[in-house]
Coordinates of C-alpha atoms in Angstrom, one line a residue:
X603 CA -129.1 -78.1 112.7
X604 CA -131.5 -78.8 115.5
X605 CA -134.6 -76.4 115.2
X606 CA -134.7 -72.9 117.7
X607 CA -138.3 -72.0 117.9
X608 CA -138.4 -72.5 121.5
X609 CA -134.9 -70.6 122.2
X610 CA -136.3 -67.4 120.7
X611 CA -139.5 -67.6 122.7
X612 CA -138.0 -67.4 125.5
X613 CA -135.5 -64.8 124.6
X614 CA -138.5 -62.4 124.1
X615 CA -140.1 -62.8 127.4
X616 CA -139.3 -60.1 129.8
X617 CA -139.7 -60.7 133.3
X618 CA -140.9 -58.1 135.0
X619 CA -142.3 -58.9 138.2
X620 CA -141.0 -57.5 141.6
X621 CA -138.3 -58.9 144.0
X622 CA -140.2 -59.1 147.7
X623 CA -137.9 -56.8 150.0
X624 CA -136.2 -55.0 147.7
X625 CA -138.9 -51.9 147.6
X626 CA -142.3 -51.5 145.9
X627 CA -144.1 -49.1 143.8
X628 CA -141.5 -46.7 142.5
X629 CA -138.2 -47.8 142.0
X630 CA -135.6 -45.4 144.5
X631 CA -133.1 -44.1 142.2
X632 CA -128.9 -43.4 143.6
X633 CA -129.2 -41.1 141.2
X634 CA -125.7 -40.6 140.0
X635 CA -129.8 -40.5 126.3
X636 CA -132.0 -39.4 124.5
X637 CA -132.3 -39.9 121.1
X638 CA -130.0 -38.3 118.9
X639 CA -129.6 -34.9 119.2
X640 CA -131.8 -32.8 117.0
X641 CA -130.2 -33.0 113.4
X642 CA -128.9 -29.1 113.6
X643 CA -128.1 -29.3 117.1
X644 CA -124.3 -30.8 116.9
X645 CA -121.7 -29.1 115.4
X646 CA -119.0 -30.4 113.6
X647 CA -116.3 -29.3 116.3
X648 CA -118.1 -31.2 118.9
X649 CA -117.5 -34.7 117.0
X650 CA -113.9 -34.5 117.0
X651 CA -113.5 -34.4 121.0
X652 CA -112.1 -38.2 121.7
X653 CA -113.1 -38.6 125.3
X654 CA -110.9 -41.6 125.7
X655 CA -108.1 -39.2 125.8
X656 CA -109.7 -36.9 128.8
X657 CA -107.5 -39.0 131.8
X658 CA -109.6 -40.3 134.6
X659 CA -113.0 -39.5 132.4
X660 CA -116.3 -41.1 134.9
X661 CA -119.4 -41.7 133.1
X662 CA -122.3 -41.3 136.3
X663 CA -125.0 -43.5 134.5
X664 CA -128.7 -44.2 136.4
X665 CA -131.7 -46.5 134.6
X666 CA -135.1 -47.6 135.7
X667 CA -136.3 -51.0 133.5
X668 CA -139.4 -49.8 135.2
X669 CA -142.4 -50.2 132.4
X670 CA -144.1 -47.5 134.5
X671 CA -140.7 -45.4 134.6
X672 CA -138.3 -45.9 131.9
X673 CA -135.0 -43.8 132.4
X674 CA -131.3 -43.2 131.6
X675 CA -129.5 -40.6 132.5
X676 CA -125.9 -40.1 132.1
X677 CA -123.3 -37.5 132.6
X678 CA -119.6 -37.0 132.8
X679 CA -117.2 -36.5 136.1
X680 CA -114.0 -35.1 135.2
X681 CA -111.0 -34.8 137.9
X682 CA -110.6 -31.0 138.0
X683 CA -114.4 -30.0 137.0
X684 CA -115.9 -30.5 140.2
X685 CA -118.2 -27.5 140.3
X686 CA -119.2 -28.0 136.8
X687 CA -119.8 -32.0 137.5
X688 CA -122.0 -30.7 140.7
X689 CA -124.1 -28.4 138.2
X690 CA -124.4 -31.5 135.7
X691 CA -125.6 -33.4 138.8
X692 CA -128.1 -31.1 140.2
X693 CA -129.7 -30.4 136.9
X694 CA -130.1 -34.4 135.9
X695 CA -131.1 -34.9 139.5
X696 CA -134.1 -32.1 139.4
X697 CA -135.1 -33.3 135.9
X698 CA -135.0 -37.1 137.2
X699 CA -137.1 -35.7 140.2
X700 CA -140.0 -34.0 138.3
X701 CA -140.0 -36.8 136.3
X702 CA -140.8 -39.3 138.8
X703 CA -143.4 -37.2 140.5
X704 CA -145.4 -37.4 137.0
X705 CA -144.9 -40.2 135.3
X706 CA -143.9 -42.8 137.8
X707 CA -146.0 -41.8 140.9
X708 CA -147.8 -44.6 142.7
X709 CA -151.3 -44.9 141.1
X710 CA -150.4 -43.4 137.7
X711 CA -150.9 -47.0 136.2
X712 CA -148.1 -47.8 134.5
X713 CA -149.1 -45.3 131.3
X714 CA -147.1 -46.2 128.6
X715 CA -145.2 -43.4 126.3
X716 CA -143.9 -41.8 128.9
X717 CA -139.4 -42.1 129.3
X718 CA -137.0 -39.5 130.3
X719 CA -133.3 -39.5 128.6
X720 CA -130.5 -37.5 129.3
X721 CA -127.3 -38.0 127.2
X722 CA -124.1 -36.1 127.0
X723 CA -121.8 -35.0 124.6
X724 CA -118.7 -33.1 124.7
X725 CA -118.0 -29.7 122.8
X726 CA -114.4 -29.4 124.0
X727 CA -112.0 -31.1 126.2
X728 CA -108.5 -29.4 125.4
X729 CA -105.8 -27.8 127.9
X730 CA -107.6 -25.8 130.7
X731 CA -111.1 -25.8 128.9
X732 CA -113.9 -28.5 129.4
X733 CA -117.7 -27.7 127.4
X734 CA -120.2 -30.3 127.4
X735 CA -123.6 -30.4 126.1
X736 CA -126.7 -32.5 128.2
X737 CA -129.7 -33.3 126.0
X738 CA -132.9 -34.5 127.5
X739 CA -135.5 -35.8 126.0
X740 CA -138.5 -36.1 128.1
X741 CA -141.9 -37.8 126.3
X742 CA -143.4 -37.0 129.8
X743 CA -143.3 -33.0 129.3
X744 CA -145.6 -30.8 127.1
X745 CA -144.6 -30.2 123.6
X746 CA -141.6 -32.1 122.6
X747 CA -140.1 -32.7 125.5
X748 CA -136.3 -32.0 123.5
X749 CA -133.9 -29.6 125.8
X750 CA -130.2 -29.0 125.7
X751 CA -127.5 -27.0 127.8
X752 CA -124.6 -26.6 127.8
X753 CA -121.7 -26.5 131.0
X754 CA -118.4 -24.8 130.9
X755 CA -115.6 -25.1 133.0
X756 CA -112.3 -22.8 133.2
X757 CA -109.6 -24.4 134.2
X758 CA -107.2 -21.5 134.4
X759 CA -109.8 -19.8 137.2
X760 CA -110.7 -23.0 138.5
X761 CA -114.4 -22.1 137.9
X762 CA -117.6 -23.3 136.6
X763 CA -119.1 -20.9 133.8
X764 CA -122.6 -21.0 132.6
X765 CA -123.4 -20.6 128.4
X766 CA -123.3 -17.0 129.2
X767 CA -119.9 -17.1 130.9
X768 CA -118.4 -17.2 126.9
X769 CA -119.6 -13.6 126.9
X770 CA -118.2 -10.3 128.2
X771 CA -119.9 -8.7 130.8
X772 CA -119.9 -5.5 128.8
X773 CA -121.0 -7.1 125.7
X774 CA -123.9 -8.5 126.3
X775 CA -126.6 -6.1 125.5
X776 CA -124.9 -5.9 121.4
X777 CA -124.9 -9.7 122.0
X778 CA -128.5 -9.9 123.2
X779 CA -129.7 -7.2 120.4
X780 CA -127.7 -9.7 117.4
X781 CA -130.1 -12.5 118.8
X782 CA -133.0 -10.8 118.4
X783 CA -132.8 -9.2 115.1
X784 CA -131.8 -12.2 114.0
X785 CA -134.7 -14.2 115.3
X786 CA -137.0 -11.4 114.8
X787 CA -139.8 -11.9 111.9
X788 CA -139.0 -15.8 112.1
X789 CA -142.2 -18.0 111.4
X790 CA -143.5 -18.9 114.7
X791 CA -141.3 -16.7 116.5
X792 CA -143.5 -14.5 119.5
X793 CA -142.7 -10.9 120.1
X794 CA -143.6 -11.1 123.5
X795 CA -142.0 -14.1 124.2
X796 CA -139.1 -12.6 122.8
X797 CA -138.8 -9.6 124.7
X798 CA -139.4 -11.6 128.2
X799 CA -136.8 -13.8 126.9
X800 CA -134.0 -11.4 127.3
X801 CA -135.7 -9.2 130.5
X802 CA -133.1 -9.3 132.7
X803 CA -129.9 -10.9 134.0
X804 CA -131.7 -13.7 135.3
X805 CA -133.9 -14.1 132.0
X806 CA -130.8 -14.0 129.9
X807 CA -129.0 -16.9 132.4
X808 CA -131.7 -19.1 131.6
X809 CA -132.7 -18.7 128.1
X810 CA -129.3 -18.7 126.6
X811 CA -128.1 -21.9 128.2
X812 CA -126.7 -23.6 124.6
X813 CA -124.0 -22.0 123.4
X814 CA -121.1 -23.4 121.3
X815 CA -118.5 -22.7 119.1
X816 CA -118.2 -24.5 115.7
X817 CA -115.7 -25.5 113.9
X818 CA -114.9 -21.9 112.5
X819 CA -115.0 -19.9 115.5
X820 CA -118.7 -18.7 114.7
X821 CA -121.2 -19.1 118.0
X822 CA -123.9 -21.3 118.0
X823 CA -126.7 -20.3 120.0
X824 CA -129.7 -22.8 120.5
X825 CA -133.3 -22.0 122.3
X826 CA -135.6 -25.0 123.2
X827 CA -139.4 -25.1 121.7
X828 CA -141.5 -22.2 123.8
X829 CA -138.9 -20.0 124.9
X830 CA -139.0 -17.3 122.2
X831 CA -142.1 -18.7 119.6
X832 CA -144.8 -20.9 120.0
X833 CA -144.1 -24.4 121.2
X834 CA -145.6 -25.7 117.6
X835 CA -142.9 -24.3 116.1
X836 CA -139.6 -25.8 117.8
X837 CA -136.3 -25.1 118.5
X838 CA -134.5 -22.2 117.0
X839 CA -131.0 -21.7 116.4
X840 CA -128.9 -18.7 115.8
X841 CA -125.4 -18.9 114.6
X842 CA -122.9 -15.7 115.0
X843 CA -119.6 -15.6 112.4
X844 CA -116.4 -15.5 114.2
X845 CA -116.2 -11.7 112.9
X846 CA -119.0 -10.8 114.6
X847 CA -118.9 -12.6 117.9
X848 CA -114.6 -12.4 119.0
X849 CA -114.9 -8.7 119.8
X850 CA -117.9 -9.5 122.4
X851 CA -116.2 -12.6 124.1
X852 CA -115.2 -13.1 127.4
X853 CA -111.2 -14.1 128.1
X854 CA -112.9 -17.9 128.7
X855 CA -114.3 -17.2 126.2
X856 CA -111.5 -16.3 123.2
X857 CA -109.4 -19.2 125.2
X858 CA -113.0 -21.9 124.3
X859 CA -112.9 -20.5 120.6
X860 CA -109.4 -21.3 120.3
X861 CA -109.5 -24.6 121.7
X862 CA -112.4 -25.3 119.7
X863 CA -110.6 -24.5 116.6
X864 CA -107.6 -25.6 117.2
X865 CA -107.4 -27.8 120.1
X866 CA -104.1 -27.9 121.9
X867 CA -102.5 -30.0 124.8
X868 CA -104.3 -32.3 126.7
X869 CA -107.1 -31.3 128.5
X870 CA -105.2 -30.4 132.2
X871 CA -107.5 -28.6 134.7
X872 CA -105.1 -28.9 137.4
X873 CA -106.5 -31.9 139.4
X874 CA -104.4 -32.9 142.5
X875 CA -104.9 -36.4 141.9
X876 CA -106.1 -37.9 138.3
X877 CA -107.4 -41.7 138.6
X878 CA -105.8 -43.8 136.8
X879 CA -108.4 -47.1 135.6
X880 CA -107.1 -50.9 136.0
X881 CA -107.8 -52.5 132.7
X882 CA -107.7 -56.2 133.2
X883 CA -105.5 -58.3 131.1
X884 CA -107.4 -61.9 131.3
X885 CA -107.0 -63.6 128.4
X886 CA -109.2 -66.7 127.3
X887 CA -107.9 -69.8 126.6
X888 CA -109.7 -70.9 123.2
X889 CA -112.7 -71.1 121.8
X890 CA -115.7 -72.1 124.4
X891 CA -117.0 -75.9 123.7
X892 CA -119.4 -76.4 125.7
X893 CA -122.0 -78.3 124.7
X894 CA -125.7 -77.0 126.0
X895 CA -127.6 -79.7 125.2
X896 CA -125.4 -82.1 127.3
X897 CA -125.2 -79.9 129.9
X898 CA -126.7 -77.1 132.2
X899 CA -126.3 -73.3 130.6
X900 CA -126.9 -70.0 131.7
X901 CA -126.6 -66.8 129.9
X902 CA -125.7 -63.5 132.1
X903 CA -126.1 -60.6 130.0
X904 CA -125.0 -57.0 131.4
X905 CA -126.2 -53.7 130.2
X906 CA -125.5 -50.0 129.9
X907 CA -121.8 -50.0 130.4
X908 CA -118.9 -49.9 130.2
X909 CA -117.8 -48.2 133.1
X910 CA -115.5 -47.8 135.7
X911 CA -114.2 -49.0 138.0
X912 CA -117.7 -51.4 138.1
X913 CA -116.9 -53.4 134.5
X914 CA -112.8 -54.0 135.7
X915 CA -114.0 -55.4 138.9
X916 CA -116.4 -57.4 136.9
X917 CA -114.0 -59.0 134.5
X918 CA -111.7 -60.4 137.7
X919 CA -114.8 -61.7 138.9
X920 CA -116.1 -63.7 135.7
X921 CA -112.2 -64.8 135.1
X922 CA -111.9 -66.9 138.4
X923 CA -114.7 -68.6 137.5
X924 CA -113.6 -68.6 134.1
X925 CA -117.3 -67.8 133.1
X926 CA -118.3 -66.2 129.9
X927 CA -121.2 -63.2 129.6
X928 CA -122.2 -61.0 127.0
X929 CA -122.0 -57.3 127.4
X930 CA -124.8 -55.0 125.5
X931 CA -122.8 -51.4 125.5
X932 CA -123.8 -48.0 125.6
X933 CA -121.8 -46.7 122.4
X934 CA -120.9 -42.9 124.7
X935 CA -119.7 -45.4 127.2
X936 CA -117.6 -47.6 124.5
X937 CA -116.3 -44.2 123.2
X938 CA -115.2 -43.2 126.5
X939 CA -113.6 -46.8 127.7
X940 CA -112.6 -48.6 124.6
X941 CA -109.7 -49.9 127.0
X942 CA -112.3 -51.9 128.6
X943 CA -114.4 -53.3 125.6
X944 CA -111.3 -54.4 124.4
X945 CA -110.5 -56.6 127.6
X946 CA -114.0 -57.8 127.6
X947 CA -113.7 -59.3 124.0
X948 CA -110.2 -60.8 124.9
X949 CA -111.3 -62.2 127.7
X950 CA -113.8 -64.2 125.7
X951 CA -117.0 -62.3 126.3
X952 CA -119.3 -61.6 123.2
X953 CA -119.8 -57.6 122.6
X954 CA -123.5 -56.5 121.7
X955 CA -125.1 -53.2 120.8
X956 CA -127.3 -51.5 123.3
X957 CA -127.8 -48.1 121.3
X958 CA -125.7 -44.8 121.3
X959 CA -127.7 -43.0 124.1
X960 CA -130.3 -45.6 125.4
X961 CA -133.4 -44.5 124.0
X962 CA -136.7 -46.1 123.3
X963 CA -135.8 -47.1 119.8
X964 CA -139.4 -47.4 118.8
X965 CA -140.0 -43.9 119.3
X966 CA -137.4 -43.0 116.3
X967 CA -137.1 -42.6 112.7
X968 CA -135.7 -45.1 110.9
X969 CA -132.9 -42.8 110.2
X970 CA -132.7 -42.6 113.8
X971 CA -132.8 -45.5 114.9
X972 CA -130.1 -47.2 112.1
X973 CA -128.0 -44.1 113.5
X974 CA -128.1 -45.2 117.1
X975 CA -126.7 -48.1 116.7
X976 CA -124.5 -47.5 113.7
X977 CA -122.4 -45.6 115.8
X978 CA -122.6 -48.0 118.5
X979 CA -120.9 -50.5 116.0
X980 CA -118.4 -48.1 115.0
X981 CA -117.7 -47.6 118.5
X982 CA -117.1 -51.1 119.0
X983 CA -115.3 -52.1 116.0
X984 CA -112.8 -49.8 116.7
X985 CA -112.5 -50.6 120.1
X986 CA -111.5 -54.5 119.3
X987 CA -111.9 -55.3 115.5
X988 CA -115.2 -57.0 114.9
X989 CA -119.0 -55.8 114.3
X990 CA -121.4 -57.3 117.3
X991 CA -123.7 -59.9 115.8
X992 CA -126.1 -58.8 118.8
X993 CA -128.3 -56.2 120.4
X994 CA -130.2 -55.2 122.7
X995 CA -132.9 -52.7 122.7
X996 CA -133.3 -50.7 125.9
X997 CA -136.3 -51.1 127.8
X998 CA -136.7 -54.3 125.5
X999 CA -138.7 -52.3 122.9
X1000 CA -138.4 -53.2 119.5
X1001 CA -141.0 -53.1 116.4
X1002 CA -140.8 -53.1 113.1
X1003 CA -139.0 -50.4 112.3
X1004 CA -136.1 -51.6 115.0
X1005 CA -135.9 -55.0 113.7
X1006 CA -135.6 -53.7 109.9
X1007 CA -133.0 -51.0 110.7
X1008 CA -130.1 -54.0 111.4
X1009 CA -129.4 -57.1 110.5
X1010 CA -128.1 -58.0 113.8
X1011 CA -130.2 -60.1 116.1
X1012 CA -132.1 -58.8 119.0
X1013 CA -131.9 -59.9 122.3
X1014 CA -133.6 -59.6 125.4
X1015 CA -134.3 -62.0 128.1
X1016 CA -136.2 -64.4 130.3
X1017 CA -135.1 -63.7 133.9
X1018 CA -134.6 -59.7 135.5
X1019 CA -132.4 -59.5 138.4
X1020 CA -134.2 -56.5 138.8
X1021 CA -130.6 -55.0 140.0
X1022 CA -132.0 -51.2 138.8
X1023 CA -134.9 -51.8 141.2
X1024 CA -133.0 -53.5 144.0
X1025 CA -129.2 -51.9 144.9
X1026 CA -128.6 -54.9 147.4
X1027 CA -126.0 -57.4 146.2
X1028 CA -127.3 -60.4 148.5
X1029 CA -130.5 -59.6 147.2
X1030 CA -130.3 -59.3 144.0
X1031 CA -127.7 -62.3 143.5
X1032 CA -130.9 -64.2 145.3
X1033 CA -132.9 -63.0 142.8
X1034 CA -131.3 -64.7 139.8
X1035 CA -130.6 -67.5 142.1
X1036 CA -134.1 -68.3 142.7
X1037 CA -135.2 -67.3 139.4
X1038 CA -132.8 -69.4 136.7
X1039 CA -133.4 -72.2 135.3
X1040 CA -131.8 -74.2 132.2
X1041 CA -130.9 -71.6 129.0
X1042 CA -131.9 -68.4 130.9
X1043 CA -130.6 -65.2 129.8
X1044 CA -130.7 -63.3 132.5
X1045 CA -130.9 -59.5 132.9
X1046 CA -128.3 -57.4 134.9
X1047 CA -126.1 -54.1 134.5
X1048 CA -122.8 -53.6 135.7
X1049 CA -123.3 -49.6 136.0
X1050 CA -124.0 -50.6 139.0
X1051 CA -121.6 -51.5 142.2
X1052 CA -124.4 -53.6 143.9
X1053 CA -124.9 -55.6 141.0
X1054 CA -121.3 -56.5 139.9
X1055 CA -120.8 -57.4 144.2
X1056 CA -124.0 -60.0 143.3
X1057 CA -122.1 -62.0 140.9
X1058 CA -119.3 -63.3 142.6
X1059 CA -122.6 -65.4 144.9
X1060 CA -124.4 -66.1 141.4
X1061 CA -121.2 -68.0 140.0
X1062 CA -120.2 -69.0 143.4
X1063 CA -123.6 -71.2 143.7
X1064 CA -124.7 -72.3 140.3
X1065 CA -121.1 -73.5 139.6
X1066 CA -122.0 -76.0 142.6
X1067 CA -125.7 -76.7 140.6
X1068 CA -124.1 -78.0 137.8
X1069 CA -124.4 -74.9 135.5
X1070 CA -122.2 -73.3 133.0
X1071 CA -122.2 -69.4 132.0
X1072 CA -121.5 -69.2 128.2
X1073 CA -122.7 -66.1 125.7
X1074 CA -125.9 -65.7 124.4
X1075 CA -124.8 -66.3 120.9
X1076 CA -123.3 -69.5 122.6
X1077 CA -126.2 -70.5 123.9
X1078 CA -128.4 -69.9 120.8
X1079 CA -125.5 -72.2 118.7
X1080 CA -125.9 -75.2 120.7
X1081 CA -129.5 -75.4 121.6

């Protein structure tokens, strides 16, 4: 076989320099991960919610490839939730904002260690009640940057309800008092801090902002590093038995234990109008043989999703040209849409691994890492049969560590369309026009509307130069 040591050069170049017009300095975000969750921070009844069940489910994802200001954020929009979804938003949005004015401010120099993820997971999503749990992880903010909260919404009232929310009204101070005498006389755990903790109304709002059931009815309740010890010593977590906590619930409250424990009809929060998804159904003809040493390749690449409607709209797009593109997916995003993985693979197109969340993998554990994207190729498998040979690691960071926690291959690339920079379509499809050349891989996301709009112009214009769009594996086979 001929020799590839000039193929996997290039694949490790990242382009990163900036498209004239598009904007300068910091990237503007729409706006609408983390690494895993802290190991004691995800209860067993949260892994058995299948959110490919919840009907018309939107993952809102934002990224910056920014080496100055690496982010992804992601949250879900359910049809019915829409206070709860505008909470979600707001919060991301403030974090994303804060963010931005320390790390990625004009002059800070491009420091390097500093990323914000935010990842989702859901706790519940069963007849008329929705829980979801949003975990940042910012490297940016003092101590270790790990927070979570959790969002409630009651379908039956047609509200939005806050951690608190699963508690009666009259119950709260025995509530409150449980908390602390459990945490009380815990290594690192601050008297003071403590009793601020729980002041007043407001204090209690904002302090007890994780709460969960698990799997046997008990309440978990979990407080981010600083707000009731000392920052050195971390999180705490308190959990109530079933026993203890059922006599102080709310109504929402007994209706989330049950439908944690036992979850019931589909989730229904009385939406007027639930989308329903297109799922494309191109099929490809065969095996691709085309030969890149004879001829003219190109390899587009998209990241981050699936999504919708942006990666259906794509699919009909690459079909009429009857290219072929490999996909690097977000394994939250593949759990949500396995419909549309599984049309991506029958419509020829190679499925890689992009990570669970979209961390900086070379911030993890080992264990971490192998975990991120483990479950990514669970995810995947599942979704159409086969384990990705491929991945990805975002923000092209990979060491060691990354490369020895898979056998798969990594992957980045040689040209950036710089579509998480630039939301312009004609832009950014002149971008990669004016940028490729023979065997690129090329860089683009298709969480992104402006991005999938660019490609119909890409295909449209290197067709007519001769070129041919084929996988990245493809690409590597035949150099």
């Amino acid at each position: 076989m001929r020799s590839h040591t000039l193929f996997p050069t290039l694949l490790l170049l990242g382009s990163l320099a900036l498209t004239a017009g598009c904007s300068s300095g910091v990237p503007e975000s729409s706006g609408t991960a983390s690494a895993d969750a802290r190991p004691d921070s995800t209860s067993s009844a949260a892994e058995t919610v299948d959110p490919s069940t919840i009907k018309g489910l939107n993952i809102v994802n934002d990224n910056s490839e920014h080496k100055s200001c690496p982010f992804a954020t992601s949250y879900p929009d359910v049809p019915g939730a829409r206070a709860m979804t505008a909470a979600m938003k707001k919060d991301v949005q403030e974090r994303l904002a804060s963010f931005r004015s320390g790390a990625c401010t004009a002059g800070a120099g491009g420091a390097e260690g500093r990323d914000l993820n935010i990842s989702h997971q859901f706790l519940v999503a069963s007849g008329d009640v929705l829980g979801v749990r949003l975990t940042t992880q910012d490297h940016e903010a003092a101590g270790s940057g790990l927070s979570t909260r959790t969002y409630w919404y009651d379908g039956k009232a047609g509200a939005y309800r806050t951690a608190l929310g699963l508690v009666a009204d009259g119950s709260r101070d025995d509530f409150v008092a449980a908390l602390k005498d459990r945490l009380q006389g815990r290594e690192g755990v601050d008297a003071t801090a403590l009793h601020d903790a729980f002041a007043g109304p407001r204090e209690r709002t904002t302090v007890l902002d994780d709460m969960a059931f698990t799997a046997d009815g008990g309440l978990r309740v979990e407080f981010d590093s600083g707000e009731v010890g000392t920052p050195a010593a971390g999180s705490y977590v308190v959990t109530l038995s079933r026993e203890m906590i059922t006599p102080w619930l709310s109504a929402f409250g007994q209706r989330a234990q049950r439908q944690t424990v036992s979850p019931g009809r589909p989730l229904d929060l009385g939406a007027a109008h639930v989308p329903v998804p297109v799922v494309p159904t191109h099929t490809a003809s065969g095996d691709d043989d085309t030969d890149c040493r004879k001829v003219k390749c190109i390899a587009l690449t998209f990241d981050d999703g699936p999504v919708v409607p942006e990666t259906a709209n794509l699919l009909t797009g690459l079909a009429r040209y009857k290219a072929r593109v490999t996909f690097f997916t977000v394994g939250q995003n593949v759990s949500a849409h396995p419909d549309l993985v599984r049309a991506e693979a029958k419509a020829g197109h190679e499925i890689g691994n992009h990570s669970w969340n979209h961390p900086d993998l070379t911030r993890l554990s080992p264990e971490q890492v192998a975990s991120q994207l483990d479950r990514t190729n669970a995810a995947i498998k599942a979704a159409t049969g086969e384990l990705p040979a491929v991945f990805r690691p975002p923000y092209g960071a990979v060491n060691q560590t990354v490369r020895s926690a898979t056998t798969m291959s990594p992957v980045l690339w040689n040209v950036d369309s710089e579509d998480w920079r630039c939301r312009d379509a004609a832009k950014v499809a002149q971008t990669v026009i004016g940028k490729v050349r023979p065997n690129a891989v090329v860089l683009m996301h298709d969480i992104h509307a402006t991005s999938v709009e660019a490609v119909p112009g890409i295909l449209r214009t290197l067709t007519a130069r001769g070129y041919h769009f084929v996988t990245v594996s493809h690409l590597r086979a035949t150099l």
